[in-house]
PDB file of C-alpha atoms and ligand atoms in Angstrom:
ATOM      1  CA  MET A   1       0.000   0.000   0.000  1.00 47.00           C
ATOM      2  CA  SER A   2       1.446   3.373  -0.953  1.00 46.00           C
ATOM      3  CA  LYS A   3       2.187   5.533   2.067  1.00 57.00           C
ATOM      4  CA  GLN A   4       1.321   8.536  -0.097  1.00 80.00           C
ATOM      5  CA  ASN A   5      -2.226   7.556   0.748  1.00 93.00           C
ATOM      6  CA  THR A   6      -3.985   8.597   3.911  1.00 96.00           C
ATOM      7  CA  VAL A   7      -5.749   5.568   5.365  1.00 98.00           C
ATOM      8  CA  ILE A   8      -8.738   5.805   7.715  1.00 98.00           C
ATOM      9  CA  ALA A   9      -9.655   2.736   9.816  1.00 98.00           C
ATOM     10  CA  LEU A  10     -13.358   2.250  10.543  1.00 97.00           C
ATOM     11  CA  THR A  11     -15.452  -0.657  11.856  1.00 94.00           C
ATOM     12  CA  LYS A  12     -18.553  -2.244  10.349  1.00 86.00           C
ATOM     13  CA  GLY A  13     -21.913  -2.023  12.081  1.00 84.00           C
ATOM     14  CA  ARG A  14     -23.320   0.691  14.265  1.00 81.00           C
ATOM     15  CA  ILE A  15     -20.220   2.908  14.210  1.00 83.00           C
ATOM     16  CA  LEU A  16     -19.863   2.756  10.402  1.00 91.00           C
ATOM     17  CA  ASP A  17     -23.512   3.677   9.796  1.00 90.00           C
ATOM     18  CA  GLU A  18     -23.220   6.722  12.049  1.00 90.00           C
ATOM     19  CA  VAL A  19     -19.717   7.773  11.040  1.00 92.00           C
ATOM     20  CA  LEU A  20     -19.985   7.620   7.224  1.00 94.00           C
ATOM     21  CA  PRO A  21     -22.492  10.504   6.979  1.00 92.00           C
ATOM     22  CA  LEU A  22     -20.092  12.621   9.048  1.00 91.00           C
ATOM     23  CA  PHE A  23     -17.187  11.798   6.734  1.00 93.00           C
ATOM     24  CA  GLU A  24     -19.424  12.611   3.762  1.00 93.00           C
ATOM     25  CA  ARG A  25     -19.998  16.058   5.232  1.00 88.00           C
ATOM     26  CA  ALA A  26     -16.217  16.352   5.430  1.00 86.00           C
ATOM     27  CA  GLY A  27     -15.961  15.454   1.718  1.00 89.00           C
ATOM     28  CA  ILE A  28     -14.986  11.779   2.032  1.00 93.00           C
ATOM     29  CA  ALA A  29     -17.309   9.020   0.804  1.00 96.00           C
ATOM     30  CA  PRO A  30     -16.360   5.460  -0.215  1.00 97.00           C
ATOM     31  CA  LEU A  31     -16.618   4.857  -3.971  1.00 97.00           C
ATOM     32  CA  GLU A  32     -18.659   1.695  -3.370  1.00 96.00           C
ATOM     33  CA  ASP A  33     -21.114   0.440  -0.768  1.00 95.00           C
ATOM     34  CA  ILE A  34     -19.015  -0.889   2.123  1.00 95.00           C
ATOM     35  CA  ASN A  35     -21.843  -2.893   3.671  1.00 92.00           C
ATOM     36  CA  SER A  36     -22.539  -4.943   0.541  1.00 93.00           C
ATOM     37  CA  SER A  37     -18.879  -5.600  -0.307  1.00 93.00           C
ATOM     38  CA  ARG A  38     -16.475  -8.266   0.943  1.00 93.00           C
ATOM     39  CA  LYS A  39     -13.547  -5.927   0.316  1.00 95.00           C
ATOM     40  CA  LEU A  40     -11.753  -4.494   3.323  1.00 95.00           C
ATOM     41  CA  ILE A  41     -10.254  -1.348   1.814  1.00 97.00           C
ATOM     42  CA  PHE A  42     -12.000   1.253  -0.329  1.00 97.00           C
ATOM     43  CA  ASP A  43     -11.033   4.239  -2.431  1.00 97.00           C
ATOM     44  CA  THR A  44     -12.971   7.397  -1.648  1.00 97.00           C
ATOM     45  CA  THR A  45     -14.172  10.558  -3.349  1.00 96.00           C
ATOM     46  CA  MET A  46     -11.086  12.290  -1.948  1.00 92.00           C
ATOM     47  CA  PRO A  47      -7.995  11.378  -4.013  1.00 91.00           C
ATOM     48  CA  ASN A  48      -5.338   9.462  -2.046  1.00 93.00           C
ATOM     49  CA  VAL A  49      -7.665   8.875   0.911  1.00 95.00           C
ATOM     50  CA  GLN A  50      -8.748   5.288   1.585  1.00 97.00           C
ATOM     51  CA  ILE A  51     -11.099   3.754   4.135  1.00 97.00           C
ATOM     52  CA  MET A  52     -10.292   0.349   5.615  1.00 97.00           C
ATOM     53  CA  VAL A  53     -12.823  -1.682   7.577  1.00 97.00           C
ATOM     54  CA  ILE A  54     -11.555  -3.796  10.487  1.00 96.00           C
ATOM     55  CA  ARG A  55     -12.606  -4.962  13.952  1.00 95.00           C
ATOM     56  CA  GLY A  56     -12.929  -2.205  16.541  1.00 94.00           C
ATOM     57  CA  SER A  57     -10.365  -3.772  18.840  1.00 92.00           C
ATOM     58  CA  ASP A  58      -7.835  -3.768  15.960  1.00 96.00           C
ATOM     59  CA  VAL A  59      -8.244  -0.054  15.127  1.00 96.00           C
ATOM     60  CA  PRO A  60      -5.854   1.171  17.871  1.00 96.00           C
ATOM     61  CA  THR A  61      -3.202  -1.352  16.747  1.00 96.00           C
ATOM     62  CA  TYR A  62      -3.340  -0.276  13.087  1.00 97.00           C
ATOM     63  CA  VAL A  63      -3.212   3.392  14.052  1.00 98.00           C
ATOM     64  CA  GLU A  64      -0.461   3.029  16.650  1.00 97.00           C
ATOM     65  CA  PHE A  65       1.819   1.260  14.155  1.00 97.00           C
ATOM     66  CA  GLY A  66       0.954   3.663  11.335  1.00 97.00           C
ATOM     67  CA  SER A  67      -0.600   1.157   8.911  1.00 97.00           C
ATOM     68  CA  ALA A  68      -3.676   3.354   9.265  1.00 98.00           C
ATOM     69  CA  ASP A  69      -3.158   7.099   9.722  1.00 98.00           C
ATOM     70  CA  LEU A  70      -6.356   7.672  11.611  1.00 97.00           C
ATOM     71  CA  GLY A  71      -9.251   5.652  12.924  1.00 97.00           C
ATOM     72  CA  VAL A  72     -12.582   5.830  14.678  1.00 97.00           C
ATOM     73  CA  VAL A  73     -13.003   3.699  17.778  1.00 96.00           C
ATOM     74  CA  GLY A  74     -15.214   3.518  20.858  1.00 95.00           C
ATOM     75  CA  LYS A  75     -13.953   5.094  24.074  1.00 97.00           C
ATOM     76  CA  ASP A  76     -14.631   1.721  25.759  1.00 97.00           C
ATOM     77  CA  LEU A  77     -11.883   0.069  23.694  1.00 96.00           C
ATOM     78  CA  LEU A  78      -9.482   2.977  24.343  1.00 97.00           C
ATOM     79  CA  MET A  79     -10.122   2.688  28.085  1.00 97.00           C
ATOM     80  CA  GLU A  80      -9.652  -1.089  27.985  1.00 96.00           C
ATOM     81  CA  TYR A  81      -6.551  -1.357  25.792  1.00 92.00           C
ATOM     82  CA  GLY A  82      -4.878   1.998  26.540  1.00 92.00           C
ATOM     83  CA  SER A  83      -4.540   5.150  24.464  1.00 89.00           C
ATOM     84  CA  GLU A  84      -0.887   6.078  24.898  1.00 92.00           C
ATOM     85  CA  GLY A  85       0.270   5.170  21.386  1.00 94.00           C
ATOM     86  CA  PHE A  86      -1.646   7.802  19.395  1.00 97.00           C
ATOM     87  CA  TYR A  87      -3.440  11.138  19.632  1.00 98.00           C
ATOM     88  CA  GLU A  88      -7.158  11.303  20.458  1.00 98.00           C
ATOM     89  CA  PRO A  89      -8.104  14.729  19.036  1.00 98.00           C
ATOM     90  CA  LEU A  90     -11.850  14.491  18.522  1.00 97.00           C
ATOM     91  CA  ASP A  91     -14.987  13.143  20.198  1.00 97.00           C
ATOM     92  CA  LEU A  92     -17.463  12.427  17.376  1.00 96.00           C
ATOM     93  CA  ARG A  93     -20.287  12.146  19.957  1.00 95.00           C
ATOM     94  CA  LEU A  94     -21.641   9.173  17.988  1.00 93.00           C
ATOM     95  CA  ALA A  95     -22.586   5.634  19.013  1.00 92.00           C
ATOM     96  CA  ARG A  96     -23.146   7.043  22.485  1.00 94.00           C
ATOM     97  CA  CYS A  97     -23.796   4.540  25.271  1.00 96.00           C
ATOM     98  CA  ARG A  98     -22.854   3.851  28.876  1.00 98.00           C
ATOM     99  CA  LEU A  99     -20.516   1.332  30.446  1.00 98.00           C
ATOM    100  CA  MET A 100     -22.344   0.037  33.520  1.00 98.00           C
ATOM    101  CA  THR A 101     -22.509  -2.638  36.148  1.00 98.00           C
ATOM    102  CA  ALA A 102     -25.728  -4.662  36.104  1.00 98.00           C
ATOM    103  CA  ALA A 103     -27.189  -7.354  38.331  1.00 98.00           C
ATOM    104  CA  PRO A 104     -30.301  -9.567  38.422  1.00 98.00           C
ATOM    105  CA  VAL A 105     -33.363  -7.432  39.250  1.00 98.00           C
ATOM    106  CA  GLY A 106     -33.795  -7.176  43.023  1.00 95.00           C
ATOM    107  CA  ALA A 107     -30.687  -9.240  43.855  1.00 94.00           C
ATOM    108  CA  SER A 108     -29.325  -8.828  47.389  1.00 92.00           C
ATOM    109  CA  PRO A 109     -25.806  -7.438  47.760  1.00 88.00           C
ATOM    110  CA  VAL A 110     -23.153 -10.165  47.515  1.00 90.00           C
ATOM    111  CA  ALA A 111     -21.213 -11.001  50.667  1.00 89.00           C
ATOM    112  CA  GLY A 112     -17.484 -11.383  50.062  1.00 92.00           C
ATOM    113  CA  ARG A 113     -15.676 -11.337  46.743  1.00 96.00           C
ATOM    114  CA  ILE A 114     -18.001 -10.410  43.863  1.00 98.00           C
ATOM    115  CA  LYS A 115     -17.735 -12.386  40.617  1.00 98.00           C
ATOM    116  CA  VAL A 116     -17.958  -9.978  37.666  1.00 98.00           C
ATOM    117  CA  ALA A 117     -18.407 -11.211  34.076  1.00 98.00           C
ATOM    118  CA  THR A 118     -17.162  -8.806  31.409  1.00 98.00           C
ATOM    119  CA  LYS A 119     -15.342  -8.258  28.127  1.00 97.00           C
ATOM    120  CA  PHE A 120     -13.680  -5.244  29.791  1.00 98.00           C
ATOM    121  CA  ALA A 121     -11.348  -6.910  32.289  1.00 98.00           C
ATOM    122  CA  ASN A 122      -8.912  -3.984  32.702  1.00 98.00           C
ATOM    123  CA  ILE A 123     -11.598  -1.319  33.128  1.00 98.00           C
ATOM    124  CA  THR A 124     -13.459  -3.548  35.585  1.00 98.00           C
ATOM    125  CA  ARG A 125     -10.370  -4.255  37.732  1.00 98.00           C
ATOM    126  CA  ARG A 126      -9.499  -0.534  37.791  1.00 98.00           C
ATOM    127  CA  TYR A 127     -13.028   0.560  38.640  1.00 98.00           C
ATOM    128  CA  PHE A 128     -13.519  -1.816  41.570  1.00 98.00           C
ATOM    129  CA  ALA A 129      -9.972  -1.236  42.867  1.00 98.00           C
ATOM    130  CA  GLU A 130     -10.805   2.496  43.047  1.00 97.00           C
ATOM    131  CA  GLN A 131     -13.955   1.614  44.995  1.00 95.00           C
ATOM    132  CA  GLY A 132     -11.930  -0.634  47.313  1.00 96.00           C
ATOM    133  CA  VAL A 133     -14.197  -3.572  46.438  1.00 96.00           C
ATOM    134  CA  GLN A 134     -12.830  -7.124  46.151  1.00 96.00           C
ATOM    135  CA  ILE A 135     -13.822  -8.825  42.893  1.00 98.00           C
ATOM    136  CA  GLU A 136     -12.946 -11.732  40.667  1.00 98.00           C
ATOM    137  CA  VAL A 137     -13.117 -10.977  36.929  1.00 98.00           C
ATOM    138  CA  ILE A 138     -14.646 -13.654  34.699  1.00 98.00           C
ATOM    139  CA  LYS A 139     -13.519 -12.740  31.166  1.00 98.00           C
ATOM    140  CA  LEU A 140     -16.137 -13.477  28.478  1.00 98.00           C
ATOM    141  CA  ASN A 141     -16.357 -12.437  24.832  1.00 95.00           C
ATOM    142  CA  GLY A 142     -20.100 -11.930  24.447  1.00 93.00           C
ATOM    143  CA  ALA A 143     -23.594 -12.767  25.736  1.00 95.00           C
ATOM    144  CA  LEU A 144     -22.521 -11.542  29.180  1.00 96.00           C
ATOM    145  CA  GLU A 145     -26.141 -11.129  30.188  1.00 97.00           C
ATOM    146  CA  LEU A 146     -26.429 -14.914  30.580  1.00 97.00           C
ATOM    147  CA  ALA A 147     -23.633 -15.183  33.136  1.00 98.00           C
ATOM    148  CA  PRO A 148     -25.627 -14.318  36.305  1.00 97.00           C
ATOM    149  CA  SER A 149     -28.600 -16.586  35.563  1.00 96.00           C
ATOM    150  CA  MET A 150     -26.243 -19.452  34.692  1.00 97.00           C
ATOM    151  CA  GLY A 151     -24.429 -19.047  38.008  1.00 96.00           C
ATOM    152  CA  LEU A 152     -21.132 -17.989  36.420  1.00 98.00           C
ATOM    153  CA  ALA A 153     -21.067 -14.474  37.901  1.00 98.00           C
ATOM    154  CA  ASP A 154     -22.911 -12.250  40.398  1.00 98.00           C
ATOM    155  CA  ILE A 155     -22.921  -9.138  38.213  1.00 98.00           C
ATOM    156  CA  ILE A 156     -21.744  -8.003  34.789  1.00 98.00           C
ATOM    157  CA  VAL A 157     -19.965  -4.946  33.399  1.00 98.00           C
ATOM    158  CA  ASP A 158     -21.215  -4.172  29.880  1.00 98.00           C
ATOM    159  CA  ILE A 159     -22.272  -1.552  27.360  1.00 97.00           C
ATOM    160  CA  VAL A 160     -25.839  -0.308  27.871  1.00 98.00           C
ATOM    161  CA  ASP A 161     -27.630   1.627  25.139  1.00 96.00           C
ATOM    162  CA  SER A 162     -31.431   1.280  25.230  1.00 96.00           C
ATOM    163  CA  GLY A 163     -31.286  -1.126  28.190  1.00 97.00           C
ATOM    164  CA  ASN A 164     -33.373  -3.664  26.249  1.00 97.00           C
ATOM    165  CA  THR A 165     -30.762  -6.422  26.411  1.00 97.00           C
ATOM    166  CA  LEU A 166     -30.513  -6.125  30.196  1.00 98.00           C
ATOM    167  CA  ARG A 167     -34.303  -6.066  30.623  1.00 98.00           C
ATOM    168  CA  ALA A 168     -34.806  -9.070  28.317  1.00 97.00           C
ATOM    169  CA  ASN A 169     -32.429 -11.042  30.518  1.00 97.00           C
ATOM    170  CA  GLY A 170     -33.821 -10.062  33.937  1.00 97.00           C
ATOM    171  CA  LEU A 171     -31.009  -7.632  34.769  1.00 98.00           C
ATOM    172  CA  GLU A 172     -31.011  -3.999  35.884  1.00 98.00           C
ATOM    173  CA  PRO A 173     -28.295  -1.362  35.469  1.00 98.00           C
ATOM    174  CA  LEU A 174     -26.626  -0.254  38.718  1.00 97.00           C
ATOM    175  CA  GLN A 175     -23.448   1.888  38.642  1.00 97.00           C
ATOM    176  CA  LEU A 176     -22.306   4.088  35.774  1.00 98.00           C
ATOM    177  CA  ILE A 177     -18.625   3.463  35.048  1.00 98.00           C
ATOM    178  CA  ALA A 178     -18.207   5.728  31.987  1.00 98.00           C
ATOM    179  CA  GLN A 179     -20.057   7.558  29.232  1.00 98.00           C
ATOM    180  CA  ILE A 180     -18.894   6.105  25.905  1.00 97.00           C
ATOM    181  CA  SER A 181     -18.777   7.611  22.403  1.00 96.00           C
ATOM    182  CA  SER A 182     -16.757   7.235  19.202  1.00 96.00           C
ATOM    183  CA  ARG A 183     -13.373   8.981  19.126  1.00 97.00           C
ATOM    184  CA  VAL A 184     -11.019   9.855  16.278  1.00 98.00           C
ATOM    185  CA  ILE A 185      -7.487   8.643  16.914  1.00 98.00           C
ATOM    186  CA  VAL A 186      -4.456   9.686  14.843  1.00 98.00           C
ATOM    187  CA  ASN A 187      -1.002   8.163  14.392  1.00 98.00           C
ATOM    188  CA  LYS A 188       1.568  10.471  15.997  1.00 98.00           C
ATOM    189  CA  ALA A 189       3.982  10.587  13.040  1.00 97.00           C
ATOM    190  CA  ALA A 190       1.158  10.949  10.493  1.00 97.00           C
ATOM    191  CA  MET A 191      -0.203  13.955  12.413  1.00 97.00           C
ATOM    192  CA  LYS A 192       3.044  15.762  11.506  1.00 97.00           C
ATOM    193  CA  MET A 193       3.932  14.190   8.136  1.00 96.00           C
ATOM    194  CA  LYS A 194       0.441  14.269   6.641  1.00 96.00           C
ATOM    195  CA  HIS A 195      -0.852  17.368   8.370  1.00 95.00           C
ATOM    196  CA  ALA A 196      -1.847  18.915   5.040  1.00 93.00           C
ATOM    197  CA  VAL A 197      -4.522  16.208   4.697  1.00 93.00           C
ATOM    198  CA  ILE A 198      -5.244  15.302   8.326  1.00 95.00           C
ATOM    199  CA  GLY A 199      -5.425  18.873   9.692  1.00 96.00           C
ATOM    200  CA  PRO A 200      -8.257  20.033   7.394  1.00 94.00           C
ATOM    201  CA  LEU A 201      -9.988  16.643   7.741  1.00 93.00           C
ATOM    202  CA  LEU A 202     -10.092  16.957  11.549  1.00 95.00           C
ATOM    203  CA  GLN A 203     -11.306  20.537  11.192  1.00 95.00           C
ATOM    204  CA  GLN A 204     -14.105  19.502   8.808  1.00 93.00           C
ATOM    205  CA  LEU A 205     -15.095  16.572  11.027  1.00 94.00           C
ATOM    206  CA  ALA A 206     -15.203  18.871  14.073  1.00 95.00           C
ATOM    207  CA  GLU A 207     -17.444  21.278  12.144  1.00 93.00           C
ATOM    208  CA  ALA A 208     -19.689  18.393  11.032  1.00 90.00           C
ATOM    209  CA  VAL A 209     -19.967  17.249  14.676  1.00 92.00           C
ATOM    210  CA  GLU A 210     -20.917  20.776  15.766  1.00 91.00           C
ATOM    211  CA  ALA A 211     -23.454  21.072  12.928  1.00 88.00           C
ATOM    212  CA  SER A 212     -25.142  17.755  13.712  1.00 83.00           C
ATOM    213  CA  ASN A 213     -25.293  18.613  17.415  1.00 81.00           C
ATOM    214  CA  ARG A 214     -26.982  21.947  16.570  1.00 82.00           C
ATOM    215  CA  ALA A 215     -29.496  20.228  14.250  1.00 75.00           C
TER     216      ALA A 215
HETATM  217  C1  LIG B 301     -23.814  -4.253  23.205  1.00 60.13           C
HETATM  218  C2  LIG B 301     -23.800  -4.821  24.614  1.00 60.13           C
HETATM  219  C3  LIG B 301     -25.208  -5.296  24.808  1.00 60.13           C
HETATM  220  C4  LIG B 301     -26.015  -4.394  23.911  1.00 60.13           C
HETATM  221  C5  LIG B 301     -26.701  -3.340  24.734  1.00 60.13           C
HETATM  222  O1  LIG B 301     -23.548  -5.234  22.292  1.00 60.13           O
HETATM  223  O2  LIG B 301     -22.842  -5.855  24.751  1.00 60.13           O
HETATM  224  O3  LIG B 301     -25.341  -6.657  24.440  1.00 60.13           O
HETATM  225  O4  LIG B 301     -25.125  -3.732  23.008  1.00 60.13           O
HETATM  226  O5  LIG B 301     -27.587  -2.550  23.955  1.00 60.13           O
HETATM  227  P1  LIG B 301     -29.043  -2.209  24.491  1.00 60.13           P
HETATM  228  O6  LIG B 301     -28.894  -1.596  25.838  1.00 60.13           O
HETATM  229  O7  LIG B 301     -29.594  -1.238  23.462  1.00 60.13           O
HETATM  230  O8  LIG B 301     -29.822  -3.487  24.515  1.00 60.13           O
HETATM  231  P2  LIG B 301     -23.221  -4.846  20.780  1.00 60.13           P
HETATM  232  O9  LIG B 301     -24.482  -4.737  20.005  1.00 60.13           O
HETATM  233  O10 LIG B 301     -22.321  -3.649  20.753  1.00 60.13           O
HETATM  234  O11 LIG B 301     -22.473  -6.116  20.248  1.00 60.13           O
HETATM  235  P3  LIG B 301     -21.356  -7.015  20.952  1.00 60.13           P
HETATM  236  O12 LIG B 301     -22.102  -8.180  21.512  1.00 60.13           O
HETATM  237  O13 LIG B 301     -20.446  -7.365  19.843  1.00 60.13           O
HETATM  238  O14 LIG B 301     -20.703  -6.197  22.023  1.00 60.13           O
END
């Protein structure tokens, strides 16, 4: 891949659907429909700017090592995997949700060490250490909401948006750990070397964010 290009790393799904209109307002649209293609990298309406589509948890890695110049990723992943290796210049205020603890509706407080099922092991350990609460983290990769009813954990730490998934599984949200939204991250070297492209792009994205928050 030519490093003349500026490469933007995005993820399929909810983030992509919300982020693409913002990029379009900033003058960047993929030349074909990403959702109906099996390709992973796309040319765009802006010459020498490409969009690649990867897993959210891989976006920080691509950006840190400079294979992508910038990316869009949820604050939850930045909090979990660290955000030292790149700049985080812009909150897109998209894909907003909350990272919360949740427990079976009406459950009594647990005596002793609490078993917490989560995908976010680092955030969970940090959060409960700050509270001075003893826990054991049970690391899962999905369907966390099943863990309490199956006896695997007392509570969970997960993303809550509408709250429907918790309700459908007999759980209720308890403590708010963090407000989450999509962030733009930028490779540190690219911010200097490709500032002629990245500077105006960040400016246009920031204006698009302001405009959609006024609307
Ligand atoms: C998240 C989270 C919950 C769900 C919450 O999963 O893990 O399962 O969304 O949304 P709700 O409050 O509107 O029901 P996501 O859809 O991001 O997919 P994931 O399982 O890959 O995390």
